[in-house]
PDB file of C-alpha atoms in Angstrom:
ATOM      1  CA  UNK A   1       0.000   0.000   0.000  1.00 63.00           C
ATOM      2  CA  UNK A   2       1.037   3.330  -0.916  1.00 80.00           C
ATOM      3  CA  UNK A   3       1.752   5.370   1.547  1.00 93.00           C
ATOM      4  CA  UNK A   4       1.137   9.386   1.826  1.00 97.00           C
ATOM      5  CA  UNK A   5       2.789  11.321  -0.461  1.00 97.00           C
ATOM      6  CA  UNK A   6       3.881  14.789  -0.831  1.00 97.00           C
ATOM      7  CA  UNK A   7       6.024  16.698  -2.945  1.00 97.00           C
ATOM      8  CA  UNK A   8       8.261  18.622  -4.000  1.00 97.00           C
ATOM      9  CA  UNK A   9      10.481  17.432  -1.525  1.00 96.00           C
ATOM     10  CA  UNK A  10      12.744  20.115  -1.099  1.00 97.00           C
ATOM     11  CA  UNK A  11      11.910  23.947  -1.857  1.00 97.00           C
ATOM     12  CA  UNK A  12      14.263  27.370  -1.858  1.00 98.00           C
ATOM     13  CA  UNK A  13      13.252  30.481  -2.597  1.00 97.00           C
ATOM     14  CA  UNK A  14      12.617  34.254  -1.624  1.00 97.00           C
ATOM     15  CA  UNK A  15      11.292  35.761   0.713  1.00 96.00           C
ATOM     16  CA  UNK A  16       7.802  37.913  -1.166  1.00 96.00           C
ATOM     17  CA  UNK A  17       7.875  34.383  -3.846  1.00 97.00           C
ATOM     18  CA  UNK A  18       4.802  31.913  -3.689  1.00 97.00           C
ATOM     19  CA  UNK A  19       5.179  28.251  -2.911  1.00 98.00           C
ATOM     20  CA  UNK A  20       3.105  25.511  -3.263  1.00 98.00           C
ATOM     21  CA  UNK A  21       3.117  22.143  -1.682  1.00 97.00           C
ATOM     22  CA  UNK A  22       1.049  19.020  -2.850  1.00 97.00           C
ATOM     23  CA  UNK A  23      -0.067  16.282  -1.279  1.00 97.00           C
ATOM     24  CA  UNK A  24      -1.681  12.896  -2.017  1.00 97.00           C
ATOM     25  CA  UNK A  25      -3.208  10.835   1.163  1.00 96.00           C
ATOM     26  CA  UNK A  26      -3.302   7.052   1.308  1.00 94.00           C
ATOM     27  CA  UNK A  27      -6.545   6.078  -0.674  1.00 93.00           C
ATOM     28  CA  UNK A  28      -9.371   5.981   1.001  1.00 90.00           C
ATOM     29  CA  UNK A  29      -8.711   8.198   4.078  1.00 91.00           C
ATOM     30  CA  UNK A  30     -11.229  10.758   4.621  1.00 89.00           C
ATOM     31  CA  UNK A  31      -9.047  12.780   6.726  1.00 91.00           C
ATOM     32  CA  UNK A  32      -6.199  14.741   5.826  1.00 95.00           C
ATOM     33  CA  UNK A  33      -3.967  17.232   7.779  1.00 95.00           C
ATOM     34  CA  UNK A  34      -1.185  19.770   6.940  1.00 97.00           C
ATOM     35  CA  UNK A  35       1.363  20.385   9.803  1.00 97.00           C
ATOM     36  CA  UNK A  36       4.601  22.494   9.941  1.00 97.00           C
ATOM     37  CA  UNK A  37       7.257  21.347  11.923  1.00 96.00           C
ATOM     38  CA  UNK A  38       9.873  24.211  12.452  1.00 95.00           C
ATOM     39  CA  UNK A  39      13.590  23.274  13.286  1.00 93.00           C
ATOM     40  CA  UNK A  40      13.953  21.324  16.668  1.00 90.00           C
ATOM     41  CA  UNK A  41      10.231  21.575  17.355  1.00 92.00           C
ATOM     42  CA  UNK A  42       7.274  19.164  17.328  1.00 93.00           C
ATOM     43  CA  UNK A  43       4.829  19.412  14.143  1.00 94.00           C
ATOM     44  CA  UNK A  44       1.703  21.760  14.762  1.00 94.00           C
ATOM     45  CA  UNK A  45      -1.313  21.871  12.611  1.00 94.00           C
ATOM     46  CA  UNK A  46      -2.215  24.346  10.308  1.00 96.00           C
ATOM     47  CA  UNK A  47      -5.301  22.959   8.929  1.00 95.00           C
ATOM     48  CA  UNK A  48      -7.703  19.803   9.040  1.00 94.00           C
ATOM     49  CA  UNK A  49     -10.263  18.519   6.739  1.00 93.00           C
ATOM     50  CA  UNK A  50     -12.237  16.162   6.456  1.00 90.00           C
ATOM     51  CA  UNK A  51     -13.355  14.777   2.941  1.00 90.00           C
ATOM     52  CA  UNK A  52     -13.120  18.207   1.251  1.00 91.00           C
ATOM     53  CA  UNK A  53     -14.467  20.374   3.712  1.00 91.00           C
ATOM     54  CA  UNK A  54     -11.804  22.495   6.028  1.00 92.00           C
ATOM     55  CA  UNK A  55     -13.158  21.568   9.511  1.00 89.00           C
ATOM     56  CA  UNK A  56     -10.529  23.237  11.611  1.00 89.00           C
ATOM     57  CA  UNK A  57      -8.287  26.395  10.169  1.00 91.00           C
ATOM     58  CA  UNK A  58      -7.591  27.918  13.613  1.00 89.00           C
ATOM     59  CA  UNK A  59      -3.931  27.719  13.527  1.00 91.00           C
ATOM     60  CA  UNK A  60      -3.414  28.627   9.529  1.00 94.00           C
ATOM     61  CA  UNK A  61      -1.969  32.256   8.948  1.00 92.00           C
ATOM     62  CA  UNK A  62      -4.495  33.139   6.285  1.00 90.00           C
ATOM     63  CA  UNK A  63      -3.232  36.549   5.705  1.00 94.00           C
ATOM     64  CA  UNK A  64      -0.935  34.596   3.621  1.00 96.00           C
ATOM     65  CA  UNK A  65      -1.501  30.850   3.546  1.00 97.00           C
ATOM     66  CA  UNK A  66      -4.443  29.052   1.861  1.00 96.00           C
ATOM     67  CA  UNK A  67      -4.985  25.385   1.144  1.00 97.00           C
ATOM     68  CA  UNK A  68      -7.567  23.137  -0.672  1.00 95.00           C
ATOM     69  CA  UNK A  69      -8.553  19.621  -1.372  1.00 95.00           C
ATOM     70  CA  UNK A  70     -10.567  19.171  -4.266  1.00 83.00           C
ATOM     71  CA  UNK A  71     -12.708  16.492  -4.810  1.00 85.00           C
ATOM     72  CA  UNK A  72     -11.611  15.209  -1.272  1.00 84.00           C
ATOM     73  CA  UNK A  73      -8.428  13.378  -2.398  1.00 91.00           C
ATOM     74  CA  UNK A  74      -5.173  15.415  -2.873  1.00 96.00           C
ATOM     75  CA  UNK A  75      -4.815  18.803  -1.481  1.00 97.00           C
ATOM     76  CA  UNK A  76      -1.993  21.543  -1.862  1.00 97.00           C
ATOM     77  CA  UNK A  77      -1.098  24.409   0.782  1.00 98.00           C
ATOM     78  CA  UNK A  78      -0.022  27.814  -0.792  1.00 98.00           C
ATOM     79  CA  UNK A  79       2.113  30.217   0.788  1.00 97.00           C
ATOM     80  CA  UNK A  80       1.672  33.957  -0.685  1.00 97.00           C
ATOM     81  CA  UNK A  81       4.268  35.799   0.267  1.00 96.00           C
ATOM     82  CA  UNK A  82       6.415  33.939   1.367  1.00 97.00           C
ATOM     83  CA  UNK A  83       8.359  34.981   4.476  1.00 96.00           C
ATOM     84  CA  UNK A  84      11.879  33.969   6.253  1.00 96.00           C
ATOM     85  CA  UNK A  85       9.748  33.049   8.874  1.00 96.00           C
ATOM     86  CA  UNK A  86       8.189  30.249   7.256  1.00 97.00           C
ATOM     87  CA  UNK A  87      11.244  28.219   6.759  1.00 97.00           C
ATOM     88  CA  UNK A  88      10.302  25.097   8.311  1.00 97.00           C
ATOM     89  CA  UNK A  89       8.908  21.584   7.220  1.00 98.00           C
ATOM     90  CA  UNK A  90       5.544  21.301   5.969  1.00 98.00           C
ATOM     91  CA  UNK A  91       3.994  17.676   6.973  1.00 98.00           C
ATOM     92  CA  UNK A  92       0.588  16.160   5.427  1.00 97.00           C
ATOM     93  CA  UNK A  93      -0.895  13.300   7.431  1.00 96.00           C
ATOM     94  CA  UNK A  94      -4.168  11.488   6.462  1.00 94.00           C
ATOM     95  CA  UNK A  95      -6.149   9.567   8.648  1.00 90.00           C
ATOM     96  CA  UNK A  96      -9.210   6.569   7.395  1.00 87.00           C
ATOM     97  CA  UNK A  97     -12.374   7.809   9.518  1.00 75.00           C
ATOM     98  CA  UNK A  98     -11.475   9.065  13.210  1.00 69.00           C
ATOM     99  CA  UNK A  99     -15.031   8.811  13.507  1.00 71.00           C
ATOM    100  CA  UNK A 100     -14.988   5.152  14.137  1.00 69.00           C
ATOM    101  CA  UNK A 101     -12.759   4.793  16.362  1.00 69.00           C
ATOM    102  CA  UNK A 102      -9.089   4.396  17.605  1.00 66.00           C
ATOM    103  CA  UNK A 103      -8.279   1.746  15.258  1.00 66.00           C
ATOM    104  CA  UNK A 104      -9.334   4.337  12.121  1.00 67.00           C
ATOM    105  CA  UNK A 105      -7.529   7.608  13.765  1.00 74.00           C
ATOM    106  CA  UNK A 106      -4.075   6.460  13.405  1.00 85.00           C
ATOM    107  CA  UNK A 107      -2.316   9.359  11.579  1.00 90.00           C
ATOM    108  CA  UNK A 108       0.080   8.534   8.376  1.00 93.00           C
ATOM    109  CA  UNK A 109       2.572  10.932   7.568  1.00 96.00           C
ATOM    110  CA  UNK A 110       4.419  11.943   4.929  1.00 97.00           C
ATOM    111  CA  UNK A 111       7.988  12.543   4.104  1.00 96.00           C
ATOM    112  CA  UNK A 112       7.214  16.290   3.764  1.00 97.00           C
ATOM    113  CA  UNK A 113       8.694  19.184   2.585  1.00 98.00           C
ATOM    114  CA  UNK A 114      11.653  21.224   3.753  1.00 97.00           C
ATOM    115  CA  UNK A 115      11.134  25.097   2.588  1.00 98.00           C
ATOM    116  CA  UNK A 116      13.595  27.668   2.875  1.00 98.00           C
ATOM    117  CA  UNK A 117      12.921  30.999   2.435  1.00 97.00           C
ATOM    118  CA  UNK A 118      16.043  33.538   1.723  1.00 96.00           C
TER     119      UNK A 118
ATOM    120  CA  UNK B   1       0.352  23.220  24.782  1.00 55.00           C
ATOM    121  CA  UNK B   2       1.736  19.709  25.109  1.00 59.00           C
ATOM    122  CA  UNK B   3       0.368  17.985  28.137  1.00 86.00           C
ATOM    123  CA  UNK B   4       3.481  15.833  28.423  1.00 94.00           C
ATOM    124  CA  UNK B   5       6.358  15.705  29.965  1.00 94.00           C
ATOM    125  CA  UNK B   6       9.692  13.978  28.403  1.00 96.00           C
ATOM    126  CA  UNK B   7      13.106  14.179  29.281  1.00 97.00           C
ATOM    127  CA  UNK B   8      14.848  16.054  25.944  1.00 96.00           C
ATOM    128  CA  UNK B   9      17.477  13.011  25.535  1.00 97.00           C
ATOM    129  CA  UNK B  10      18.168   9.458  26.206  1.00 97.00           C
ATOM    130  CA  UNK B  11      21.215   7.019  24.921  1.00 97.00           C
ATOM    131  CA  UNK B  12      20.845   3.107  24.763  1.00 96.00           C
ATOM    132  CA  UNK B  13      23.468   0.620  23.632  1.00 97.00           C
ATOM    133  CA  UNK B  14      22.515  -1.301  20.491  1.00 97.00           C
ATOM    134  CA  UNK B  15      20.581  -4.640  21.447  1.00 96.00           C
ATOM    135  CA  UNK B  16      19.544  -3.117  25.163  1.00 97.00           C
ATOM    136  CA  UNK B  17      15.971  -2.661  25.824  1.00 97.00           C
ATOM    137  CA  UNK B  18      15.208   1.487  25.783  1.00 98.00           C
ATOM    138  CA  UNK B  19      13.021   2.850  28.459  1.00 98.00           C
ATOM    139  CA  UNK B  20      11.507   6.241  27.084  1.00 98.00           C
ATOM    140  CA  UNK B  21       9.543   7.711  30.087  1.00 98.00           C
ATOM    141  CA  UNK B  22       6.580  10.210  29.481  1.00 97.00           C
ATOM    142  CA  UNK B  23       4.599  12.009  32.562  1.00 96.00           C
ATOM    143  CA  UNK B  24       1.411  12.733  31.617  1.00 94.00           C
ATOM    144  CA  UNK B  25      -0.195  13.697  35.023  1.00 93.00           C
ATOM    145  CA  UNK B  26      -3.305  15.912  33.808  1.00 91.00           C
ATOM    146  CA  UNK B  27      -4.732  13.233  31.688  1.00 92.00           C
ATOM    147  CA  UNK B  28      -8.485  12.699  31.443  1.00 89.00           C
ATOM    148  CA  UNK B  29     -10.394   9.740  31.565  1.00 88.00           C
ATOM    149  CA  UNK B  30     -11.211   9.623  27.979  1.00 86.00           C
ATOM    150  CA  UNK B  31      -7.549  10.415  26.738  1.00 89.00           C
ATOM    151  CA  UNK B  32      -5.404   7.496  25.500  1.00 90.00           C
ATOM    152  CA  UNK B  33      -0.963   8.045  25.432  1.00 93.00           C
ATOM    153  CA  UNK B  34      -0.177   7.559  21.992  1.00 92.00           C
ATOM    154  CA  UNK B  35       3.887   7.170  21.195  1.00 96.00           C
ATOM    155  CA  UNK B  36       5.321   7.973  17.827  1.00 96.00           C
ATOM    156  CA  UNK B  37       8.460   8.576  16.759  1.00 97.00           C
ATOM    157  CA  UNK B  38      10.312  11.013  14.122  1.00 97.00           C
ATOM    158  CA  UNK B  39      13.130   9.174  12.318  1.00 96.00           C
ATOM    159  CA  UNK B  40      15.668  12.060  10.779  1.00 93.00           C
ATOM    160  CA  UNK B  41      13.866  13.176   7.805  1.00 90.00           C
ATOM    161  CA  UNK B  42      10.684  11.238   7.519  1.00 94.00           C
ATOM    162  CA  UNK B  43       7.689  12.132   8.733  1.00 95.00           C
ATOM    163  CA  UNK B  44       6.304  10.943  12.822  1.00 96.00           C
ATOM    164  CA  UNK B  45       5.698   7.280  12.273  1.00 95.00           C
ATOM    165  CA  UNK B  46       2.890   5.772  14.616  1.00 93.00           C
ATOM    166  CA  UNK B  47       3.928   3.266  17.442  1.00 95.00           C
ATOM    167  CA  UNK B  48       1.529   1.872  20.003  1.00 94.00           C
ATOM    168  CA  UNK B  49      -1.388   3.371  21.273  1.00 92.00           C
ATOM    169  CA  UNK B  50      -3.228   2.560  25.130  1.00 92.00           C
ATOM    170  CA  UNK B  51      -5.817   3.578  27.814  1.00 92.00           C
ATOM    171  CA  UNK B  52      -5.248   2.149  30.716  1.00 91.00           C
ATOM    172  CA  UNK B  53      -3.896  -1.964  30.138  1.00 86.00           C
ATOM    173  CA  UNK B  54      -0.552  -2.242  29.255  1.00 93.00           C
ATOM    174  CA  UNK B  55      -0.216  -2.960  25.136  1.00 95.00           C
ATOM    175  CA  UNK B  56       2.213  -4.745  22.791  1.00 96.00           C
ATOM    176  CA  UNK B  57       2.871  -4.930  19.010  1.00 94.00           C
ATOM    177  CA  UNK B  58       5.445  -6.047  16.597  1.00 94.00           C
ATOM    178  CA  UNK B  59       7.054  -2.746  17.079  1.00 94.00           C
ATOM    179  CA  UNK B  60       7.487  -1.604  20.966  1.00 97.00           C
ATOM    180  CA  UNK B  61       5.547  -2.443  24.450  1.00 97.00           C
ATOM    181  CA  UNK B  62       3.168   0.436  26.582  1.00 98.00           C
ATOM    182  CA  UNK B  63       3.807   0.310  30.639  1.00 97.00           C
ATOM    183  CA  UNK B  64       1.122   2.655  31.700  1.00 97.00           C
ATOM    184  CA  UNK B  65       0.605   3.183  35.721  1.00 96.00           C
ATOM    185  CA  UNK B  66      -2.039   2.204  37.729  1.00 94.00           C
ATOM    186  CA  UNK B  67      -3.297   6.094  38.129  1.00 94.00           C
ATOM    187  CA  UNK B  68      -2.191   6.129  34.741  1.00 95.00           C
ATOM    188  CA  UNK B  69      -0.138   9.762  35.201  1.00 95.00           C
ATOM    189  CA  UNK B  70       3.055   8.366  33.707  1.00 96.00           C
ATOM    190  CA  UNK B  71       3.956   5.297  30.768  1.00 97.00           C
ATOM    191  CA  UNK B  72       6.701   4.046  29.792  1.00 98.00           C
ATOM    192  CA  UNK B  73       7.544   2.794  26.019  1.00 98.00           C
ATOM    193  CA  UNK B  74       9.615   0.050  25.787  1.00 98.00           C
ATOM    194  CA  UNK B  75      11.801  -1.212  22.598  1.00 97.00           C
ATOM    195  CA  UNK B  76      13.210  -4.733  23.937  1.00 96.00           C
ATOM    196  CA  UNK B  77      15.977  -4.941  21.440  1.00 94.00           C
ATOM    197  CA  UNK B  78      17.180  -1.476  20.497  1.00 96.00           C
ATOM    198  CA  UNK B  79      18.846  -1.273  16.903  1.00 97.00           C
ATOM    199  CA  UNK B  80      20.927   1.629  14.767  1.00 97.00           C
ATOM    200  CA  UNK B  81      17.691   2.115  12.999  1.00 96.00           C
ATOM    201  CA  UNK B  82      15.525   3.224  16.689  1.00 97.00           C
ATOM    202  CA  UNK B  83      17.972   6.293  16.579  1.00 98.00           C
ATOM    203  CA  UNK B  84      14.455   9.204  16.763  1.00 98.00           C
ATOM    204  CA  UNK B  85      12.611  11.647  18.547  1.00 97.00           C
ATOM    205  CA  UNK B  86       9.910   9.974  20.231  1.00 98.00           C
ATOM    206  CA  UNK B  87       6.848  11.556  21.169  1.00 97.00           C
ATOM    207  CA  UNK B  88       4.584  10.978  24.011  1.00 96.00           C
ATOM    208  CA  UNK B  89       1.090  12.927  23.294  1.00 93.00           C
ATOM    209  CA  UNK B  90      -2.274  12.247  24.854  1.00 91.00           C
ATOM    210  CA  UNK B  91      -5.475  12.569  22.881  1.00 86.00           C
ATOM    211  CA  UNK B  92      -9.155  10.981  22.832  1.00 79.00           C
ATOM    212  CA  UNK B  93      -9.126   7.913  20.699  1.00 69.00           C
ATOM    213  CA  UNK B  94     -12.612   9.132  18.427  1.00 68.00           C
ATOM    214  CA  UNK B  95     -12.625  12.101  16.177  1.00 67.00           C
ATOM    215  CA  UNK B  96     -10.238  13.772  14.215  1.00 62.00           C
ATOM    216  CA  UNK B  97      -8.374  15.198  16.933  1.00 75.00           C
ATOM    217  CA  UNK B  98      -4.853  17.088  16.399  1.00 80.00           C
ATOM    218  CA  UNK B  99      -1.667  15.690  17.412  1.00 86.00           C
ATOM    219  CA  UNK B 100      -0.502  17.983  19.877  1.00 88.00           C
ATOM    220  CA  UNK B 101       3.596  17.171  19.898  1.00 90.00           C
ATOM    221  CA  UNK B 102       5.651  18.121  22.510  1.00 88.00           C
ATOM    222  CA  UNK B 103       9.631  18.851  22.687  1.00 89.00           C
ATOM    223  CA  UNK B 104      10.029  15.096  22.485  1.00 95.00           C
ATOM    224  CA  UNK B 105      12.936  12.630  23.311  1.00 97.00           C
ATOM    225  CA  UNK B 106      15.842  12.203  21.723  1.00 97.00           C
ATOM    226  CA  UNK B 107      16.942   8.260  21.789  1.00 98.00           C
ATOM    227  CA  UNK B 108      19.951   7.866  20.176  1.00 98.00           C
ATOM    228  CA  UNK B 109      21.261   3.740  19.836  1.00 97.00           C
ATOM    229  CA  UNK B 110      24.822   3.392  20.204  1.00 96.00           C
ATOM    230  CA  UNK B 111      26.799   0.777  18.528  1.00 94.00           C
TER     231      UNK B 111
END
């Protein structure tokens, strides 16, 4: 089985640039989360949805950060501007249907992707 | 904020069984201690998962106390490849809740 997958892998640019980062969730989960992990830190969530609706955006900067999932399957997070602050790894996890239960809530991650912003 | 507590660093010698700690002493009722753990470069990878009985898998054992305040995850035969940050985070069990990830330990397996 596939696992989740995310890409580019790697991303450098300029501060004021956009960025975009795609990701594809193991078939068939309903859930899917973006996270960014900044250097030495734990991974903190910037958005959750669930099928294709965005059920909790509390923590996402929207000023300059949007994100989508179309159809409920892959979804990409934007960054416009970019800033030297938001150097840091972006992580998607997907989840089957928390709904059900502990045995459907267990988070996959992805490799993500390691921004830097100069 | 994190409602864990781990100590920042551990070392084990290849082979040994690691002890990774985790305090957890505000936990709730509902709340099970999940453990994962953040090889360099990849993304968290889950381990074990457990309310109040003690748990094993293929992968690691869960010790958690009687008042259930603390657990303890267990590898039995450390390898190279258990070198991580492992994460002790508490969370009910239903619903898409977020991880919240502390500071983490960092077990590093010496040769």
């Amino acid at each position: 089985e596939a696992g989740v997958v995310q890409s580019p892998r790697y991303k450098i640019i300029e501060k004021k640039q956009p960025v975009a980062f795609w990701c594809n969730p193991i078939s068939g989960h309903n859930t899917l989360y973006w996270y960014r992990q900044n250097l030495g830190q734990g991974p903190e969530l910037l958005i959750r949805y669930e099928n294709e609706e965005a059920v909790d955006d509390s923590q996402l900067p929207k000023d300059r950060f949007s994100a989508e999932r179309l159809k409920g399957v892959d979804s990409t997070l934007k960054i416009q501007p970019a800033e030297l602050g938001d150097s840091a790894v972006y992580l998607c996890a997907s989840s089957l249907d928390p709904s059900r239960g502990p045995s459907y809530n267990e988070q996959f991650f992805g490799p993500g992707t390691r921004l830097t912003v100069l | 904020d994190a409602k864990t507590t781990q100590p920042p660093s551990m070392d084990c010698a290849e082979g040994r069984a690691a002890n990774l700690p985790c305090n957890h002493s505000t936990i709730s009722g509902n709340e099970y201690v999940y453990w994962y753990r953040q090889i360099h470069s990849q993304g968290p990878q889950y381990i074990i998962h457990g309310l109040k009985n003690n748990e094993t898998n293929e992968m690691a054992s869960l010790i958690i106390t009687e008042d259930r305040k603390s657990s303890t995850l267990i590898l039995p035969h450390a390898t190279l490849r258990d070198t991580a940050v492992y994460y002790c985070i508490v969370r009910v069990a239903q619903g898409a809740q977020k991880l919240v990830f502390g500071q983490g330990t960092r077990l590093t397996i010496n040769p």
